[in-house]
mmCIF file of N, CA, C and O in Angstrom:
data_model
loop_
_atom_site.group_PDB
_atom_site.id
_atom_site.type_symbol
_atom_site.label_atom_id
_atom_site.label_comp_id
_atom_site.label_asym_id
_atom_site.label_seq_id
_atom_site.Cartn_x
_atom_site.Cartn_y
_atom_site.Cartn_z
ATOM 1 N N UNK A 1 -1.025 5.593 18.595
ATOM 2 C CA UNK A 1 0.044 5.449 17.279
ATOM 3 C C UNK A 1 1.327 6.682 17.254
ATOM 4 O O UNK A 1 2.146 6.497 16.866
ATOM 5 N N UNK A 2 0.631 7.844 17.522
ATOM 6 C CA UNK A 2 1.272 9.494 17.235
ATOM 7 C C UNK A 2 2.402 8.805 18.651
ATOM 8 O O UNK A 2 3.609 9.149 18.453
ATOM 9 N N UNK A 3 2.050 8.738 19.669
ATOM 10 C CA UNK A 3 2.839 8.618 20.796
ATOM 11 C C UNK A 3 4.161 7.569 20.848
ATOM 12 O O UNK A 3 5.078 7.758 21.218
ATOM 13 N N UNK A 4 3.763 6.406 19.978
ATOM 14 C CA UNK A 4 4.523 5.228 19.862
ATOM 15 C C UNK A 4 5.596 5.951 18.799
ATOM 16 O O UNK A 4 6.459 5.668 18.856
ATOM 17 N N UNK A 5 4.798 6.594 17.464
ATOM 18 C CA UNK A 5 6.103 6.930 16.858
ATOM 19 C C UNK A 5 6.958 8.213 17.523
ATOM 20 O O UNK A 5 8.049 7.610 17.082
ATOM 21 N N UNK A 6 6.494 8.844 18.229
ATOM 22 C CA UNK A 6 7.546 9.856 18.874
ATOM 23 C C UNK A 6 8.361 8.943 19.531
ATOM 24 O O UNK A 6 9.595 9.479 19.742
ATOM 25 N N UNK A 7 7.939 7.737 20.411
ATOM 26 C CA UNK A 7 8.854 7.289 21.477
ATOM 27 C C UNK A 7 9.729 6.625 20.689
ATOM 28 O O UNK A 7 10.908 6.244 21.157
ATOM 29 N N UNK A 8 9.472 5.794 19.863
ATOM 30 C CA UNK A 8 9.816 4.934 19.091
ATOM 31 C C UNK A 8 10.504 5.096 17.812
ATOM 32 O O UNK A 8 11.820 4.136 17.503
ATOM 33 N N UNK A 9 10.486 6.213 17.505
ATOM 34 C CA UNK A 9 11.248 6.568 16.101
ATOM 35 C C UNK A 9 11.161 5.484 14.841
ATOM 36 O O UNK A 9 11.996 5.317 14.516
ATOM 37 N N UNK A 10 10.360 4.990 14.516
ATOM 38 C CA UNK A 10 10.052 3.984 13.408
ATOM 39 C C UNK A 10 10.827 4.532 12.046
ATOM 40 O O UNK A 10 11.033 5.472 11.901
ATOM 41 N N UNK A 11 11.240 3.659 11.380
ATOM 42 C CA UNK A 11 11.849 3.876 10.054
ATOM 43 C C UNK A 11 11.040 4.327 9.151
ATOM 44 O O UNK A 11 11.051 4.846 8.135
ATOM 45 N N UNK A 12 9.616 3.499 9.386
ATOM 46 C CA UNK A 12 8.445 4.120 8.551
ATOM 47 C C UNK A 12 7.243 3.794 9.245
ATOM 48 O O UNK A 12 7.468 3.185 10.118
ATOM 49 N N UNK A 13 6.443 4.292 8.924
ATOM 50 C CA UNK A 13 4.949 4.303 9.104
ATOM 51 C C UNK A 13 4.053 3.938 8.300
ATOM 52 O O UNK A 13 4.255 4.529 7.153
ATOM 53 N N UNK A 14 2.740 2.812 8.355
ATOM 54 C CA UNK A 14 2.268 2.646 7.375
ATOM 55 C C UNK A 14 0.999 3.094 8.233
ATOM 56 O O UNK A 14 0.629 2.899 9.090
ATOM 57 N N UNK A 15 0.300 3.928 7.473
ATOM 58 C CA UNK A 15 -1.088 4.867 8.124
ATOM 59 C C UNK A 15 -2.299 4.585 7.384
ATOM 60 O O UNK A 15 -2.196 4.851 6.039
ATOM 61 N N UNK A 16 -3.143 3.912 8.040
ATOM 62 C CA UNK A 16 -4.504 3.269 7.422
ATOM 63 C C UNK A 16 -5.011 4.812 7.366
ATOM 64 O O UNK A 16 -4.928 5.809 8.175
ATOM 65 N N UNK A 17 -6.084 4.641 6.189
ATOM 66 C CA UNK A 17 -6.365 6.183 6.224
ATOM 67 C C UNK A 17 -7.814 6.732 7.066
ATOM 68 O O UNK A 17 -8.046 8.101 7.431
ATOM 69 N N UNK A 18 -8.237 5.605 7.143
ATOM 70 C CA UNK A 18 -9.488 5.824 8.157
ATOM 71 C C UNK A 18 -9.065 5.199 9.694
ATOM 72 O O UNK A 18 -9.004 3.875 9.696
ATOM 73 N N UNK A 19 -8.990 6.140 10.660
ATOM 74 C CA UNK A 19 -8.886 5.602 11.733
ATOM 75 C C UNK A 19 -9.884 6.300 13.008
ATOM 76 O O UNK A 19 -10.437 7.385 12.668
ATOM 77 N N UNK A 20 -9.892 5.685 14.061
ATOM 78 C CA UNK A 20 -11.142 6.118 14.831
ATOM 79 C C UNK A 20 -10.009 7.027 15.731
ATOM 80 O O UNK A 20 -9.086 7.202 15.986
ATOM 81 N N UNK A 21 -11.258 8.040 16.040
ATOM 82 C CA UNK A 21 -10.625 9.632 16.407
ATOM 83 C C UNK A 21 -10.119 10.684 15.687
ATOM 84 O O UNK A 21 -10.215 11.654 15.452
ATOM 85 N N UNK A 22 -9.369 10.094 14.658
ATOM 86 C CA UNK A 22 -8.826 10.925 13.767
ATOM 87 C C UNK A 22 -8.684 10.451 12.308
ATOM 88 O O UNK A 22 -8.482 8.990 12.167
ATOM 89 N N UNK A 23 -8.652 10.808 11.292
ATOM 90 C CA UNK A 23 -8.172 10.062 10.034
ATOM 91 C C UNK A 23 -6.709 10.157 9.581
ATOM 92 O O UNK A 23 -6.000 11.206 10.263
ATOM 93 N N UNK A 24 -6.125 9.861 8.767
ATOM 94 C CA UNK A 24 -5.023 9.562 8.140
ATOM 95 C C UNK A 24 -4.497 10.792 8.162
ATOM 96 O O UNK A 24 -3.381 10.907 8.303
ATOM 97 N N UNK A 25 -4.887 11.835 7.475
ATOM 98 C CA UNK A 25 -4.094 12.802 7.122
ATOM 99 C C UNK A 25 -4.112 14.162 8.232
ATOM 100 O O UNK A 25 -2.919 14.533 8.454
ATOM 101 N N UNK A 26 -5.264 13.836 9.396
ATOM 102 C CA UNK A 26 -5.201 14.575 10.800
ATOM 103 C C UNK A 26 -3.921 14.093 11.466
ATOM 104 O O UNK A 26 -2.603 14.889 11.422
ATOM 105 N N UNK A 27 -3.875 12.636 11.407
ATOM 106 C CA UNK A 27 -2.392 12.080 12.180
ATOM 107 C C UNK A 27 -1.347 12.509 11.157
ATOM 108 O O UNK A 27 -0.212 12.853 12.082
ATOM 109 N N UNK A 28 -1.126 12.505 10.087
ATOM 110 C CA UNK A 28 0.389 12.957 9.284
ATOM 111 C C UNK A 28 0.314 14.280 9.754
ATOM 112 O O UNK A 28 1.554 14.302 9.775
ATOM 113 N N UNK A 29 -0.374 15.012 9.859
ATOM 114 C CA UNK A 29 -0.335 16.610 10.167
ATOM 115 C C UNK A 29 0.725 16.584 11.511
ATOM 116 O O UNK A 29 1.451 17.395 11.748
ATOM 117 N N UNK A 30 -0.025 15.683 12.463
ATOM 118 C CA UNK A 30 0.366 15.919 13.629
ATOM 119 C C UNK A 30 1.890 15.387 13.523
ATOM 120 O O UNK A 30 2.698 16.044 14.316
ATOM 121 N N UNK A 31 2.120 14.360 13.128
ATOM 122 C CA UNK A 31 3.594 13.640 13.036
ATOM 123 C C UNK A 31 4.218 14.737 12.356
ATOM 124 O O UNK A 31 5.677 15.124 12.915
ATOM 125 N N UNK A 32 3.970 15.555 11.387
ATOM 126 C CA UNK A 32 4.845 16.487 10.684
ATOM 127 C C UNK A 32 4.907 17.280 11.239
ATOM 128 O O UNK A 32 6.352 18.302 11.092
ATOM 129 N N UNK A 33 4.381 17.966 12.192
ATOM 130 C CA UNK A 33 4.436 19.151 13.197
ATOM 131 C C UNK A 33 5.266 19.284 14.231
ATOM 132 O O UNK A 33 5.827 20.095 14.600
ATOM 133 N N UNK A 34 5.838 18.003 14.469
ATOM 134 C CA UNK A 34 6.732 17.337 15.555
ATOM 135 C C UNK A 34 8.355 17.122 14.854
ATOM 136 O O UNK A 34 8.265 16.475 14.096
ATOM 137 N N UNK A 35 9.160 18.091 15.549
ATOM 138 C CA UNK A 35 9.981 17.737 14.990
ATOM 139 C C UNK A 35 10.672 16.270 14.986
ATOM 140 O O UNK A 35 11.520 15.989 14.355
ATOM 141 N N UNK A 36 10.525 15.585 16.304
ATOM 142 C CA UNK A 36 10.855 14.388 16.376
ATOM 143 C C UNK A 36 10.608 13.218 15.579
ATOM 144 O O UNK A 36 10.991 12.132 15.337
ATOM 145 N N UNK A 37 9.209 13.688 14.657
ATOM 146 C CA UNK A 37 8.665 12.472 13.799
ATOM 147 C C UNK A 37 8.366 13.218 12.439
ATOM 148 O O UNK A 37 8.181 12.714 11.505
ATOM 149 N N UNK A 38 9.140 14.465 12.176
ATOM 150 C CA UNK A 38 8.655 14.753 10.793
ATOM 151 C C UNK A 38 9.493 14.168 9.525
ATOM 152 O O UNK A 38 8.666 13.998 8.421
ATOM 153 N N UNK A 39 10.620 13.437 9.770
ATOM 154 C CA UNK A 39 11.370 12.928 8.951
ATOM 155 C C UNK A 39 11.050 11.469 8.624
ATOM 156 O O UNK A 39 11.399 10.875 7.553
ATOM 157 N N UNK A 40 10.288 10.974 9.675
ATOM 158 C CA UNK A 40 9.358 9.218 9.109
ATOM 159 C C UNK A 40 8.883 9.313 7.962
ATOM 160 O O UNK A 40 7.572 9.794 7.909
ATOM 161 N N UNK A 41 9.488 8.489 6.941
ATOM 162 C CA UNK A 41 8.377 7.985 5.821
ATOM 163 C C UNK A 41 6.850 7.668 6.171
ATOM 164 O O UNK A 41 7.282 6.728 7.309
ATOM 165 N N UNK A 42 5.807 8.158 5.462
ATOM 166 C CA UNK A 42 4.582 7.588 6.038
ATOM 167 C C UNK A 42 4.148 7.644 4.537
ATOM 168 O O UNK A 42 3.819 8.057 3.639
ATOM 169 N N UNK A 43 3.590 6.059 4.500
ATOM 170 C CA UNK A 43 2.629 5.396 3.437
ATOM 171 C C UNK A 43 1.488 5.479 4.065
ATOM 172 O O UNK A 43 0.775 4.427 4.791
ATOM 173 N N UNK A 44 0.481 6.036 3.219
ATOM 174 C CA UNK A 44 -0.835 5.659 3.279
ATOM 175 C C UNK A 44 -1.527 4.406 2.819
ATOM 176 O O UNK A 44 -0.904 4.210 1.814
ATOM 177 N N UNK A 45 -2.432 3.816 3.556
ATOM 178 C CA UNK A 45 -2.859 2.554 3.173
ATOM 179 C C UNK A 45 -4.190 3.001 3.179
ATOM 180 O O UNK A 45 -4.916 3.008 3.858
ATOM 181 N N UNK A 46 -4.974 2.637 2.076
ATOM 182 C CA UNK A 46 -6.357 2.683 2.264
ATOM 183 C C UNK A 46 -7.285 2.234 0.990
ATOM 184 O O UNK A 46 -6.666 1.359 -0.011
ATOM 185 N N UNK A 47 -8.620 1.498 1.126
ATOM 186 C CA UNK A 47 -9.248 0.777 0.121
ATOM 187 C C UNK A 47 -9.463 2.211 -0.704
ATOM 188 O O UNK A 47 -10.110 1.274 -2.166
ATOM 189 N N UNK A 48 -9.604 3.428 -0.831
ATOM 190 C CA UNK A 48 -9.957 4.376 -1.953
ATOM 191 C C UNK A 48 -8.757 4.279 -2.706
ATOM 192 O O UNK A 48 -7.602 4.794 -2.723
ATOM 193 N N UNK A 49 -9.112 3.662 -3.721
ATOM 194 C CA UNK A 49 -8.303 3.900 -5.165
ATOM 195 C C UNK A 49 -8.426 4.903 -6.541
ATOM 196 O O UNK A 49 -8.116 4.677 -7.323
ATOM 197 N N UNK A 50 -9.957 5.882 -6.273
ATOM 198 C CA UNK A 50 -10.074 6.664 -6.918
ATOM 199 C C UNK A 50 -8.801 7.696 -7.290
ATOM 200 O O UNK A 50 -8.096 7.899 -6.429
ATOM 201 N N UNK A 51 -8.465 8.222 -8.756
ATOM 202 C CA UNK A 51 -7.669 8.841 -9.133
ATOM 203 C C UNK A 51 -7.497 10.280 -8.294
ATOM 204 O O UNK A 51 -6.468 10.513 -7.861
ATOM 205 N N UNK A 52 -8.995 10.877 -8.131
ATOM 206 C CA UNK A 52 -8.982 11.974 -7.480
ATOM 207 C C UNK A 52 -8.192 12.036 -5.726
ATOM 208 O O UNK A 52 -7.691 12.284 -5.169
ATOM 209 N N UNK A 53 -8.667 10.437 -4.806
ATOM 210 C CA UNK A 53 -7.993 10.224 -3.819
ATOM 211 C C UNK A 53 -6.536 10.478 -4.012
ATOM 212 O O UNK A 53 -6.213 10.671 -2.764
ATOM 213 N N UNK A 54 -6.316 9.326 -4.713
ATOM 214 C CA UNK A 54 -4.531 9.294 -4.878
ATOM 215 C C UNK A 54 -3.772 10.550 -4.838
ATOM 216 O O UNK A 54 -2.852 10.903 -4.256
ATOM 217 N N UNK A 55 -4.457 11.526 -5.739
ATOM 218 C CA UNK A 55 -3.735 12.605 -6.091
ATOM 219 C C UNK A 55 -3.550 13.578 -4.580
ATOM 220 O O UNK A 55 -2.839 14.499 -4.059
ATOM 221 N N UNK A 56 -5.202 13.674 -4.341
ATOM 222 C CA UNK A 56 -4.992 14.441 -2.980
ATOM 223 C C UNK A 56 -4.244 13.832 -1.594
ATOM 224 O O UNK A 56 -3.865 14.658 -1.111
ATOM 225 N N UNK A 57 -4.218 12.381 -1.539
ATOM 226 C CA UNK A 57 -3.390 11.909 -0.506
ATOM 227 C C UNK A 57 -1.924 12.317 -0.917
ATOM 228 O O UNK A 57 -1.141 12.595 0.166
ATOM 229 N N UNK A 58 -1.448 12.048 -1.850
ATOM 230 C CA UNK A 58 -0.167 12.563 -2.475
ATOM 231 C C UNK A 58 0.413 13.815 -2.057
ATOM 232 O O UNK A 58 1.377 14.208 -1.373
ATOM 233 N N UNK A 59 -0.603 14.766 -2.334
ATOM 234 C CA UNK A 59 -0.696 16.678 -2.228
ATOM 235 C C UNK A 59 -0.705 16.569 -0.665
ATOM 236 O O UNK A 59 -0.241 17.699 -0.329
ATOM 237 N N UNK A 60 -1.495 15.954 -0.101
ATOM 238 C CA UNK A 60 -1.202 16.006 1.551
ATOM 239 C C UNK A 60 -0.010 15.624 2.169
ATOM 240 O O UNK A 60 0.215 16.048 3.369
ATOM 241 N N UNK A 61 0.805 15.175 1.525
ATOM 242 C CA UNK A 61 2.249 14.959 2.113
ATOM 243 C C UNK A 61 2.997 13.615 2.543
ATOM 244 O O UNK A 61 3.836 13.552 3.267
ATOM 245 N N UNK A 62 1.986 12.496 2.005
ATOM 246 C CA UNK A 62 2.568 11.144 1.947
ATOM 247 C C UNK A 62 3.677 10.645 1.190
ATOM 248 O O UNK A 62 3.747 11.517 0.329
ATOM 249 N N UNK A 63 4.504 9.799 2.046
ATOM 250 C CA UNK A 63 5.234 9.458 1.065
ATOM 251 C C UNK A 63 5.230 8.593 0.178
ATOM 252 O O UNK A 63 6.037 7.864 -0.882
ATOM 253 N N UNK A 64 4.136 7.495 -0.047
ATOM 254 C CA UNK A 64 3.665 6.724 -0.493
ATOM 255 C C UNK A 64 2.574 6.347 -0.632
ATOM 256 O O UNK A 64 1.282 6.999 0.431
ATOM 257 N N UNK A 65 1.548 5.366 -1.554
ATOM 258 C CA UNK A 65 -0.140 5.265 -1.024
ATOM 259 C C UNK A 65 0.139 3.604 -1.692
ATOM 260 O O UNK A 65 0.973 3.439 -2.712
ATOM 261 N N UNK A 66 -0.274 3.121 -0.782
ATOM 262 C CA UNK A 66 -0.842 1.626 -1.159
ATOM 263 C C UNK A 66 -2.408 1.151 -1.014
ATOM 264 O O UNK A 66 -3.115 1.775 -0.067
ATOM 265 N N UNK A 67 -2.758 0.709 -2.114
ATOM 266 C CA UNK A 67 -4.008 0.510 -1.945
ATOM 267 C C UNK A 67 -4.247 -0.926 -1.559
ATOM 268 O O UNK A 67 -3.647 -1.796 -2.120
ATOM 269 N N UNK A 68 -5.604 -1.229 -1.114
ATOM 270 C CA UNK A 68 -6.190 -2.435 -0.474
ATOM 271 C C UNK A 68 -6.759 -3.003 -1.571
ATOM 272 O O UNK A 68 -7.765 -2.424 -2.152
ATOM 273 N N UNK A 69 -6.685 -4.616 -2.223
ATOM 274 C CA UNK A 69 -6.130 -5.329 -1.528
ATOM 275 C C UNK A 69 -4.600 -4.973 -1.711
ATOM 276 O O UNK A 69 -4.152 -4.487 -2.980
ATOM 277 N N UNK A 70 -3.496 -5.406 -1.368
ATOM 278 C CA UNK A 70 -2.170 -5.035 -1.437
ATOM 279 C C UNK A 70 -1.397 -6.006 -2.035
ATOM 280 O O UNK A 70 -1.732 -7.117 -1.981
ATOM 281 N N UNK A 71 -0.584 -5.571 -3.433
ATOM 282 C CA UNK A 71 -0.148 -6.006 -4.058
ATOM 283 C C UNK A 71 1.307 -6.553 -3.353
ATOM 284 O O UNK A 71 2.076 -5.216 -3.111
ATOM 285 N N UNK A 72 1.928 -7.465 -2.790
ATOM 286 C CA UNK A 72 3.090 -7.520 -1.969
ATOM 287 C C UNK A 72 4.127 -6.800 -3.105
ATOM 288 O O UNK A 72 5.038 -6.336 -2.337
ATOM 289 N N UNK A 73 4.507 -7.365 -4.478
ATOM 290 C CA UNK A 73 5.923 -6.842 -4.920
ATOM 291 C C UNK A 73 5.407 -5.390 -5.003
ATOM 292 O O UNK A 73 6.670 -4.714 -4.905
ATOM 293 N N UNK A 74 4.408 -4.486 -5.499
ATOM 294 C CA UNK A 74 4.199 -3.145 -5.383
ATOM 295 C C UNK A 74 4.603 -2.776 -3.901
ATOM 296 O O UNK A 74 5.225 -1.813 -4.056
ATOM 297 N N UNK A 75 3.786 -3.505 -3.185
ATOM 298 C CA UNK A 75 3.975 -2.859 -1.719
ATOM 299 C C UNK A 75 5.567 -2.739 -1.169
ATOM 300 O O UNK A 75 6.050 -1.971 -0.790
ATOM 301 N N UNK A 76 6.218 -3.778 -1.642
ATOM 302 C CA UNK A 76 7.918 -4.018 -0.977
ATOM 303 C C UNK A 76 8.321 -3.006 -1.528
ATOM 304 O O UNK A 76 9.596 -2.336 -1.532
ATOM 305 N N UNK A 77 8.427 -2.704 -3.319
ATOM 306 C CA UNK A 77 9.233 -1.567 -3.755
ATOM 307 C C UNK A 77 8.707 -0.225 -3.134
ATOM 308 O O UNK A 77 9.732 0.617 -2.866
ATOM 309 N N UNK A 78 7.542 0.227 -2.873
ATOM 310 C CA UNK A 78 7.336 1.225 -2.142
ATOM 311 C C UNK A 78 7.793 1.357 -1.044
ATOM 312 O O UNK A 78 8.271 2.206 -0.128
ATOM 313 N N UNK A 79 7.951 0.198 0.196
ATOM 314 C CA UNK A 79 8.475 0.212 1.292
ATOM 315 C C UNK A 79 9.939 0.361 0.893
ATOM 316 O O UNK A 79 10.708 1.440 1.750
ATOM 317 N N UNK A 80 10.735 -0.222 0.052
ATOM 318 C CA UNK A 80 12.540 0.135 -0.097
ATOM 319 C C UNK A 80 12.615 1.508 -0.788
ATOM 320 O O UNK A 80 13.452 2.282 -0.144
ATOM 321 N N UNK A 81 11.783 2.067 -1.457
ATOM 322 C CA UNK A 81 11.712 3.329 -2.109
ATOM 323 C C UNK A 81 11.459 4.483 -0.697
ATOM 324 O O UNK A 81 12.258 5.447 -0.763
ATOM 325 N N UNK A 82 10.391 4.163 0.086
ATOM 326 C CA UNK A 82 10.326 5.261 1.280
ATOM 327 C C UNK A 82 11.272 5.198 1.935
ATOM 328 O O UNK A 82 11.425 5.891 2.886
ATOM 329 N N UNK A 83 12.196 4.023 2.269
ATOM 330 C CA UNK A 83 13.160 4.082 3.302
ATOM 331 C C UNK A 83 14.650 4.477 2.669
ATOM 332 O O UNK A 83 15.716 4.895 3.640
ATOM 333 N N UNK A 84 15.084 4.606 1.563
ATOM 334 C CA UNK A 84 15.558 5.023 0.638
ATOM 335 C C UNK A 84 15.556 6.708 0.952
ATOM 336 O O UNK A 84 16.735 7.519 0.763
ATOM 337 N N UNK A 85 14.660 7.606 0.883
ATOM 338 C CA UNK A 85 14.314 8.541 1.199
ATOM 339 C C UNK A 85 15.282 9.285 2.714
ATOM 340 O O UNK A 85 14.603 8.464 3.232
ATOM 341 N N UNK A 86 15.711 10.087 2.168
ATOM 342 C CA UNK A 86 16.533 11.066 3.268
ATOM 343 C C UNK A 86 15.433 11.421 4.329
ATOM 344 O O UNK A 86 14.802 12.109 3.940
ATOM 345 N N UNK A 87 15.661 10.943 5.678
ATOM 346 C CA UNK A 87 15.059 11.571 6.441
ATOM 347 C C UNK A 87 14.970 13.228 6.974
ATOM 348 O O UNK A 87 16.314 13.622 6.696
ATOM 349 N N UNK A 88 13.785 13.876 6.811
ATOM 350 C CA UNK A 88 13.836 15.176 7.310
ATOM 351 C C UNK A 88 13.555 16.341 6.079
ATOM 352 O O UNK A 88 13.284 16.766 5.994
ATOM 353 N N UNK A 89 13.142 15.105 4.828
ATOM 354 C CA UNK A 89 12.658 15.665 3.825
ATOM 355 C C UNK A 89 11.164 15.359 3.732
ATOM 356 O O UNK A 89 10.565 14.316 4.086
#
């Protein structure tokens, strides 16, 4: 996924928190460390809905958080908000 993000420069990344090989925070760190992918908004998607987890996820630098099961209206609003954020911030 990181390689694809680097090659295709997507407008937005939806990042599951539990990934094989590395977790979502580690993947986000790799993306943020690379100038080519640093500005891509990344929304975390997780089944973990505890308040402490939400605060940590946002503090780790994600641009948004969606919990499973996804509420479509809230999800679409979060996507629209993330896409309005200037890249590079």
